[in-house]
Amino acid sequence: MNAASNYNPILTYEKTGAVDFMKLFDESEDACAVAEKEARKEKLPDISMRAGFSLSDWNTKKDMKKQAVEWWEWDWETAHRPDESAEYSHLFEEPSDDAGRTLALIKVTEDLEGVFKLRFFANMMRSLSCYTVLAFSLAVSLPSSTYATSLSSKADETHCRKTTVAILGSGVAGITAAQALSNQSVHDFLLIERNDYIGGRVAHTTFGTKPDGSGPYTVELGANWVQGLGSEGGPENPIWTLAKKYNLTNTFSNYSSILTYNETGAVDFTGLLDDFEDAYAVTEQEAGRYLTENLQDVSMKAGFGTTGWKTGRKDMAKQAVEWWEWDWETAHTPDESAFVFGISGFNLTFYQFSDENNYVFDQRGFNAFVIGEGSTFLKPNDSRLLLNTVVENVTYSADGVIVHNADGSCVSADYAICTFSLGVLQNDVVSFTPPLPKWKQTAIESFHFGTYTKIFLQFNTTFWDPSTQFFLYADPIKRGYYPVWQSLSTPGFLPDSNIIFVTVVGDESYRVENQSDEETKAEVMQVLRRMFPDVGVPEPVAFMYPRWSLEPWAHGSYSDWATGVTLEMHQNLRANVDRLWFAGEAGSAEYFGFLHGAWFEGRDVGERIVGLLGKGCVNEDGEGKKKGACGTMERYEVLHGTTEEEEYNIANGWFASSFLTFGF
């Protein structure tokens, strides 16, 4: 006997007990109606359901109650997250029958995988009459709040500090933009920085103790590599140029120096690494065919599958290899990443510059090069650098920009360059007046922003092979569960430091960053003891990891090109809105996710504003290579579903002169 599912009434819970957040269900329904209307409005390229929800003002972000409601409304029906689902096709699929859903009294909990799962209570269901009005229960685990910043009253704008260019953020893009202005004799600018240092996500901290007791080591929390150094007769990565200029201590990352493990200990599946490389070579050519034949981009998972690389749900060694080759670089799964732009973004760095990566462990910190470049135009205690200043609102127009800060101060500028991370823009940390136009919001929400978390451990001994750089672990159940370990005790790094670190990304980053150090340490130690069952792994003497997804000025680590995003859509991410400009690694069509992407974008935007100020266009670099057009950027209010070959041009942020530079 069947009965229709009655989704109302419903009871809601968090881990402390019953709590009423029923109104969120109404908000979700309202947002879905707006999303459906928006999807029907114009024949535009489909985007992810996550982007569609965000454009209708439904943002879950780190609101776990909202996440539970969203899971109820979306994941439960589709068995996929909104990030993984297409907006248009799903909104217009009408469910055949509500009664088709399994009847259950459910409890939704945050389990070890960090996702919400149904728990069916079959015995309880048998006791329910088909006429019983079912009460559905939702339980959510709420992380503690990290910041609660209230919007201060806006300062009297007539008393705002005046400047020609306000640069919001002093990471690599912000410093490079300021340097570009200074190089062309534009010295009237202000750098507004939330932190007490410059460098942004190029950040370090102290950790552990040196053997001689002289103090702690310096380890990098964020950016750690120079990726793609340069080739003889070819271009050189500007970050590598700067690393050499400032004598940053670094060592070549030898990815062939690797041992593999599973839950039983050492087991050799390195042959799968060769299999992947063979499949990747074929995948590159297939991506080239998609590009030249103007086919719609698909997911990287689909791209791998069409060329014969299929992991299978239970082949955990293959899953670990794929994680090593893809997730570790992009901080996203192949399901989430674009095929053509994923391949091109990877190859433009490693074909155009070189396939060499060097790990930086300079004890001054990687951001020594950022500080060094800043010192070329900033004096000690320069009044143009405003540290510890939190931006709350940016009011922009065709006449200028006013920046309102949390301390009540404000800055009035002719132009502003916003170098906030994509994560900050997606999480509405800063408000914009007027709200950013729809074409801009769509671009912001359509791109991915991932998290890359390094978990550091120091022991009183090096119990792993000190001659090996990398250790790859294949968990028997979960993909990406503490998979890649790196030794800093290896010769050429920090010998005798007894430091090793493990990296997680994406959902696993979000999960571990929302739990305590002790919980994470227990999981990490369990994995280490599985990998080295015959050693007797001791407890660490030091343990630490950052929480990038919880940092209010970052909300993650770096960007990734999402499936379905076209070059036009990405150009809208780059494009200015009136006198408000944007720069950062996410804005680089060629080098998104890379440190040098931030460098190129900061320089480009700085030089464009030089042109707008009547100082003349800076059209060529030192080698006479043509760069971006002078002045305002191209943008698209009407989008196409694919990227045609002729659209790969400078106006769309594509500076490569040949497809040969990325292996097609």
XYZ file of C-alpha atoms in Angstrom, residues 126-662:
537
model
C 6.877 -0.284 9.704
C 5.006 0.994 12.751
C 3.628 4.010 10.913
C 0.143 3.892 9.490
C -0.186 5.011 5.887
C -2.485 7.712 7.244
C 0.121 9.033 9.657
C 1.255 12.576 9.000
C 5.009 12.129 8.748
C 7.330 14.491 10.562
C 10.650 14.771 8.802
C 13.638 15.685 10.942
C 16.697 17.593 9.880
C 19.810 17.794 12.047
C 22.755 19.978 11.130
C 26.198 20.385 12.579
C 27.005 24.044 13.017
C 30.625 25.205 12.965
C 31.465 28.007 15.312
C 31.314 31.479 13.828
C 34.677 32.879 12.844
C 33.814 36.503 12.325
C 30.738 38.643 12.898
C 31.325 42.045 11.415
C 28.569 44.625 11.481
C 28.364 47.306 8.850
C 29.347 50.579 10.426
C 27.599 53.775 9.552
C 29.081 55.242 6.427
C 31.465 58.092 6.956
C 30.691 61.553 5.730
C 31.867 61.195 2.148
C 33.013 64.816 1.979
C 35.724 63.905 4.480
C 36.962 60.815 2.642
C 40.636 60.588 1.877
C 41.153 61.445 -1.792
C 43.305 59.485 -4.226
C 43.523 58.762 -7.931
C 43.509 54.953 -7.668
C 42.380 52.840 -4.704
C 43.771 49.301 -4.795
C 41.782 46.908 -2.619
C 44.134 44.205 -1.399
C 47.920 43.933 -1.369
C 48.438 40.405 -2.617
C 50.405 39.697 -5.768
C 47.788 41.298 -8.052
C 47.485 44.403 -5.869
C 51.228 44.962 -5.538
C 51.789 44.338 -9.251
C 48.995 46.778 -10.171
C 50.503 49.445 -7.905
C 53.926 48.812 -9.398
C 52.512 49.175 -12.917
C 51.056 52.554 -11.945
C 54.273 53.679 -10.301
C 56.357 52.595 -13.296
C 54.346 55.036 -15.428
C 54.668 57.890 -12.905
C 51.229 57.433 -11.346
C 52.138 57.731 -7.672
C 48.818 58.921 -6.245
C 47.303 55.619 -5.138
C 46.332 53.875 -1.909
C 46.739 50.183 -1.099
C 44.000 49.088 1.315
C 44.841 45.802 3.051
C 42.852 43.873 5.658
C 45.854 42.018 7.094
C 48.969 43.300 8.862
C 51.248 42.161 6.024
C 51.387 42.262 2.235
C 51.247 39.131 0.125
C 47.665 37.909 0.501
C 47.476 34.159 -0.015
C 51.273 34.027 -0.226
C 51.424 33.588 3.538
C 53.653 31.736 5.982
C 53.942 30.979 9.672
C 56.399 29.481 12.142
C 56.205 25.802 13.014
C 58.013 23.247 15.134
C 61.526 23.514 16.506
C 64.940 23.305 14.857
C 67.265 20.521 16.094
C 69.699 22.996 17.619
C 66.897 24.745 19.498
C 67.565 28.022 17.697
C 63.902 28.560 16.955
C 61.042 27.394 14.753
C 60.951 26.732 11.026
C 59.061 28.870 8.525
C 56.451 26.957 6.510
C 54.097 28.206 3.813
C 50.371 28.196 4.489
C 49.360 29.197 0.972
C 51.224 29.435 -2.333
C 54.330 27.247 -2.166
C 55.622 26.567 -5.679
C 56.955 28.353 -8.707
C 55.107 26.373 -11.362
C 56.596 26.279 -14.843
C 59.992 27.967 -14.590
C 60.972 28.754 -18.153
C 62.673 27.090 -21.081
C 65.786 27.929 -23.057
C 64.827 30.290 -25.856
C 61.279 30.600 -24.521
C 59.472 32.859 -22.059
C 60.266 32.762 -18.355
C 57.647 32.650 -15.646
C 57.745 36.097 -13.968
C 57.500 34.486 -10.529
C 60.631 32.475 -11.320
C 62.359 35.683 -12.416
C 61.462 37.247 -9.066
C 62.430 34.129 -7.107
C 65.902 34.387 -8.597
C 66.022 38.152 -8.074
C 65.388 37.753 -4.335
C 67.396 34.533 -3.955
C 64.469 32.530 -2.626
C 65.561 29.129 -1.343
C 63.822 26.450 -3.403
C 64.185 22.862 -4.596
C 62.975 20.999 -7.667
C 59.888 18.883 -6.964
C 60.726 15.428 -8.295
C 57.375 13.757 -8.869
C 59.134 10.519 -9.770
C 60.363 10.324 -6.181
C 57.200 8.657 -4.912
C 56.115 5.598 -2.939
C 52.541 4.295 -2.877
C 50.448 2.882 -0.037
C 47.017 1.637 0.921
C 45.428 0.648 4.216
C 47.675 -2.427 4.497
C 50.942 -0.521 4.105
C 53.330 -0.155 1.177
C 51.919 -1.442 -2.116
C 53.244 -0.601 -5.552
C 50.722 0.928 -7.944
C 53.134 3.384 -9.556
C 52.415 1.742 -12.914
C 49.049 3.504 -12.841
C 50.895 6.829 -12.896
C 52.360 5.869 -16.275
C 48.933 4.720 -17.465
C 47.497 8.112 -16.582
C 50.244 9.970 -18.431
C 49.532 7.906 -21.554
C 45.811 8.625 -21.278
C 46.440 12.320 -20.652
C 48.406 12.644 -23.896
C 45.370 11.342 -25.790
C 43.065 13.553 -23.727
C 45.032 16.647 -24.776
C 44.439 15.904 -28.433
C 40.746 15.267 -27.835
C 40.471 18.619 -26.048
C 42.089 20.222 -29.080
C 39.445 18.668 -31.313
C 36.689 20.062 -29.080
C 38.258 23.496 -29.341
C 38.857 23.623 -33.091
C 35.479 22.068 -33.944
C 33.710 24.477 -31.571
C 32.110 21.715 -29.515
C 30.515 22.455 -26.168
C 32.932 21.921 -23.308
C 32.264 18.994 -20.986
C 33.614 17.942 -17.610
C 37.162 16.709 -17.194
C 35.698 13.412 -16.005
C 33.902 13.057 -19.340
C 37.072 14.050 -21.169
C 39.081 11.386 -19.377
C 36.368 8.811 -20.013
C 36.255 9.347 -23.769
C 39.969 8.599 -24.008
C 39.882 5.424 -21.958
C 40.824 6.621 -18.474
C 38.058 5.474 -16.136
C 38.638 5.132 -12.421
C 35.665 3.088 -11.295
C 34.081 3.634 -7.904
C 35.930 0.766 -6.208
C 39.347 1.108 -7.812
C 40.820 3.226 -5.051
C 44.395 3.023 -6.340
C 43.250 4.531 -9.635
C 41.218 7.118 -7.734
C 44.320 8.079 -5.749
C 46.376 8.420 -8.939
C 43.704 10.603 -10.521
C 43.618 12.734 -7.352
C 47.420 13.078 -7.518
C 47.274 14.102 -11.179
C 44.191 16.352 -11.122
C 42.572 17.280 -7.797
C 45.889 18.083 -6.159
C 46.544 20.731 -8.824
C 43.061 22.181 -9.277
C 41.531 21.675 -5.788
C 38.489 20.238 -7.573
C 37.442 16.840 -8.860
C 37.371 16.041 -12.598
C 33.559 16.067 -12.319
C 33.708 19.748 -11.344
C 36.420 20.930 -13.744
C 36.072 21.914 -17.396
C 37.655 19.701 -20.048
C 38.989 22.079 -22.719
C 39.794 24.956 -20.375
C 41.113 22.574 -17.736
C 43.606 21.097 -20.195
C 44.535 24.460 -21.718
C 44.972 26.132 -18.332
C 47.311 23.366 -17.229
C 49.291 23.218 -20.452
C 49.668 26.955 -21.007
C 51.857 27.017 -17.923
C 53.707 23.748 -18.342
C 54.127 23.844 -22.146
C 54.768 27.556 -22.498
C 57.198 27.882 -19.588
C 58.350 24.378 -18.610
C 57.147 21.273 -16.814
C 59.357 22.019 -13.806
C 57.933 22.953 -10.414
C 60.141 24.267 -7.639
C 59.063 24.144 -4.011
C 59.932 27.327 -2.086
C 60.925 26.977 1.572
C 62.839 30.207 2.106
C 62.953 30.955 5.825
C 62.081 34.606 5.154
C 58.817 33.389 3.651
C 57.757 33.075 0.009
C 56.231 36.550 0.175
C 59.751 38.002 0.450
C 59.487 38.643 -3.289
C 56.169 40.482 -2.824
C 57.681 42.617 -0.070
C 60.749 43.191 -2.231
C 58.705 44.370 -5.206
C 56.605 46.551 -2.926
C 59.752 48.235 -1.666
C 60.543 49.399 -5.213
C 57.765 51.991 -4.946
C 56.769 52.057 -1.254
C 58.899 53.806 1.345
C 59.177 52.493 4.929
C 55.934 53.323 6.765
C 54.507 54.665 3.516
C 51.210 56.444 4.147
C 49.850 54.987 0.903
C 49.732 51.491 2.454
C 46.756 51.104 4.810
C 47.220 47.845 6.728
C 44.608 46.358 9.101
C 41.866 48.140 7.180
C 38.662 46.187 6.522
C 36.629 47.204 3.463
C 32.879 46.828 3.957
C 31.305 48.628 1.015
C 32.360 49.796 -2.432
C 30.183 52.456 -4.037
C 30.990 52.918 -7.709
C 29.799 54.955 -10.683
C 30.995 56.325 -13.998
C 32.536 59.233 -12.082
C 34.533 57.437 -9.401
C 34.555 55.016 -6.482
C 34.089 55.464 -2.733
C 35.433 52.763 -0.420
C 33.836 52.500 3.042
C 35.841 50.794 5.782
C 34.801 49.097 9.018
C 36.594 51.692 11.156
C 34.352 54.422 9.754
C 36.956 55.840 7.397
C 36.475 56.098 3.663
C 38.490 56.641 0.514
C 37.313 58.560 -2.544
C 39.094 57.552 -5.758
C 38.870 58.269 -9.451
C 39.365 54.532 -10.078
C 39.473 51.417 -7.907
C 41.076 48.029 -8.518
C 39.385 45.231 -6.581
C 41.812 42.341 -6.038
C 39.611 40.428 -3.590
C 39.671 36.678 -4.046
C 36.847 35.079 -5.990
C 35.835 33.448 -2.702
C 35.307 36.858 -1.110
C 33.196 38.001 -4.060
C 31.113 34.819 -3.978
C 30.513 35.070 -0.240
C 29.265 38.673 -0.292
C 31.847 39.741 2.289
C 31.880 43.228 0.790
C 28.744 44.944 -0.469
C 28.635 46.883 -3.723
C 26.486 49.932 -4.355
C 24.737 49.647 -6.702
C 24.710 45.836 -6.767
C 26.973 44.470 -9.467
C 25.132 43.993 -12.776
C 23.670 40.593 -13.566
C 26.294 39.766 -16.203
C 28.994 40.314 -13.576
C 27.219 38.362 -10.856
C 26.660 35.428 -13.209
C 30.351 35.310 -14.061
C 31.371 35.467 -10.395
C 29.021 32.674 -9.368
C 29.786 30.447 -12.360
C 33.498 30.030 -11.655
C 34.799 27.625 -8.990
C 36.878 28.594 -5.976
C 38.577 25.733 -4.161
C 40.463 25.181 -0.935
C 43.917 23.616 -0.585
C 44.850 22.637 2.973
C 48.341 21.596 4.062
C 48.497 19.771 7.397
C 51.950 19.897 9.002
C 53.392 17.401 11.480
C 56.783 17.333 13.181
C 58.077 14.200 14.911
C 61.091 13.450 17.058
C 62.374 11.180 14.296
C 62.023 10.662 10.541
C 60.373 7.233 10.401
C 59.600 7.474 6.661
C 62.126 7.074 3.826
C 64.066 10.374 3.976
C 65.260 9.993 0.378
C 61.692 10.085 -0.989
C 59.803 13.327 -1.619
C 56.225 12.052 -2.008
C 54.035 9.331 -0.517
C 50.654 8.573 -2.123
C 47.959 6.907 -0.010
C 44.864 5.191 -1.456
C 42.161 5.009 1.196
C 39.905 1.935 0.891
C 36.675 3.926 1.182
C 37.054 7.607 0.459
C 38.702 9.378 -2.461
C 41.043 12.177 -1.412
C 41.300 11.103 2.235
C 44.756 12.345 3.300
C 46.265 11.159 0.003
C 49.489 13.095 -0.724
C 52.277 13.338 1.828
C 55.437 15.391 1.339
C 58.637 15.067 3.298
C 60.552 18.185 4.262
C 63.275 16.061 5.853
C 64.439 15.022 2.397
C 67.883 16.317 1.316
C 67.546 19.652 -0.466
C 64.619 20.765 1.700
C 64.857 20.966 5.511
C 67.014 17.944 6.406
C 66.710 16.641 9.960
C 63.565 18.709 10.480
C 61.441 15.554 10.900
C 58.600 17.473 9.227
C 56.086 15.905 6.882
C 52.832 17.384 5.626
C 49.715 15.998 3.987
C 47.373 17.879 1.657
C 43.607 17.718 1.281
C 41.451 19.804 -1.055
C 37.840 20.630 -1.851
C 35.180 19.016 0.320
C 37.803 17.347 2.492
C 39.412 20.733 3.144
C 36.081 22.167 4.156
C 35.435 19.188 6.434
C 38.774 19.228 8.276
C 38.787 23.018 8.543
C 35.455 22.825 10.360
C 36.654 20.311 12.926
C 39.140 20.617 15.769
C 42.877 20.068 15.515
C 42.538 17.034 17.780
C 39.898 15.421 15.562
C 41.998 15.968 12.459
C 45.184 14.787 14.148
C 43.487 11.537 15.189
C 42.440 10.865 11.579
C 45.854 11.762 10.193
C 47.671 9.545 12.680
C 45.393 6.632 11.867
C 46.351 6.957 8.196
C 50.075 7.204 8.987
C 49.889 4.069 11.117
C 48.161 2.249 8.273
C 50.876 3.359 5.870
C 53.714 2.353 8.213
C 52.346 -0.602 10.218
C 55.771 -1.947 11.184
C 57.270 1.285 12.477
C 55.377 2.201 15.600
C 54.543 5.738 14.514
C 54.929 8.110 17.496
C 52.709 11.049 18.328
C 53.798 14.309 16.661
C 55.591 16.925 18.723
C 54.009 19.707 16.643
C 50.812 19.811 14.577
C 49.231 22.689 12.639
C 47.142 23.558 9.594
C 45.467 26.690 8.186
C 41.745 27.126 7.662
C 41.552 28.939 4.346
C 37.845 28.360 3.792
C 37.099 30.127 7.089
C 39.320 33.146 6.508
C 36.906 36.053 5.885
C 39.390 37.738 3.537
C 39.993 34.599 1.427
C 37.188 31.999 1.704
C 39.434 29.454 0.006
C 42.676 29.156 -1.914
C 42.371 29.584 -5.693
C 40.032 29.292 -8.657
C 39.192 26.564 -11.143
C 37.379 26.728 -14.479
C 33.937 25.182 -14.060
C 32.275 22.972 -16.645
C 30.178 25.007 -19.073
C 31.923 28.350 -18.512
C 32.858 29.954 -21.837
C 35.617 32.438 -22.580
C 32.965 35.168 -22.915
C 31.631 34.356 -19.458
C 35.141 34.452 -18.042
C 35.802 37.781 -19.738
C 32.810 39.126 -17.822
C 34.599 38.033 -14.655
C 37.590 40.168 -15.694
C 35.689 43.159 -17.037
C 35.401 46.470 -15.223
C 32.079 47.968 -14.107
C 32.263 51.717 -14.668
C 35.392 52.848 -12.800
C 35.578 49.738 -10.648
C 38.162 47.278 -11.966
C 38.971 43.701 -10.995
C 42.281 41.827 -10.920
C 43.535 38.529 -9.516
C 44.420 34.974 -10.448
C 40.784 34.086 -11.184
C 40.732 36.802 -13.842
C 43.498 35.193 -15.869
C 42.055 33.193 -18.759
C 45.373 31.465 -19.317
C 46.769 31.123 -15.798
C 43.749 30.962 -13.470
C 44.686 29.307 -10.192
C 48.378 30.155 -10.581
C 50.455 32.764 -8.802
C 51.724 34.116 -12.115
C 48.096 34.568 -13.198
C 47.691 37.130 -10.410
C 50.928 38.815 -11.491
C 49.853 39.172 -15.137
C 46.339 40.389 -14.287
C 47.553 42.984 -11.788
C 50.004 44.376 -14.308
C 47.426 44.438 -17.105
C 44.786 46.314 -15.097
C 47.335 48.775 -13.711
C 48.544 49.594 -17.209
C 45.000 49.967 -18.551
C 44.247 52.567 -15.896
C 47.469 54.360 -16.824
C 45.986 54.724 -20.302
C 42.665 55.981 -18.953
C 44.519 58.621 -16.947
C 45.905 60.022 -20.177
C 49.435 58.775 -19.577
C 49.418 56.800 -22.808
C 48.818 53.123 -23.473
C 51.420 50.602 -22.434
C 50.985 48.293 -25.406
C 54.159 46.250 -25.348
C 56.297 44.511 -22.794
C 60.079 44.666 -22.735
C 60.340 42.120 -25.543
C 57.914 43.950 -27.801
C 55.112 41.445 -27.269
C 51.649 42.899 -27.722
C 49.557 43.040 -24.586
C 45.992 43.997 -23.722
C 44.088 46.793 -25.382
C 44.214 50.174 -23.703
C 41.335 51.289 -21.538
C 38.030 49.632 -20.753
C 37.612 45.870 -21.117
C 35.364 43.855 -23.394
C 32.218 42.488 -21.786
C 29.228 40.441 -22.963
C 25.599 40.876 -22.004
C 24.561 38.270 -24.585
C 26.529 35.049 -24.294
C 27.139 32.135 -26.626
C 27.151 28.520 -25.474
C 30.564 27.692 -26.904
C 33.881 29.461 -27.437
C 34.799 29.782 -31.103
C 38.424 29.631 -32.152
C 38.598 33.299 -33.157
C 37.473 34.327 -29.657
C 40.824 33.240 -28.235
C 42.235 36.748 -28.512
C 43.765 39.536 -26.441
C 40.428 41.318 -25.982
C 39.193 38.239 -24.118
C 42.327 37.981 -22.006
C 43.943 35.314 -24.188
C 47.512 36.377 -24.922
C 48.961 33.107 -26.260
C 49.808 33.479 -29.937
C 49.457 29.812 -30.848
C 47.507 26.767 -29.730
C 50.818 24.922 -29.922
C 51.728 26.588 -26.637
C 49.296 24.311 -24.870
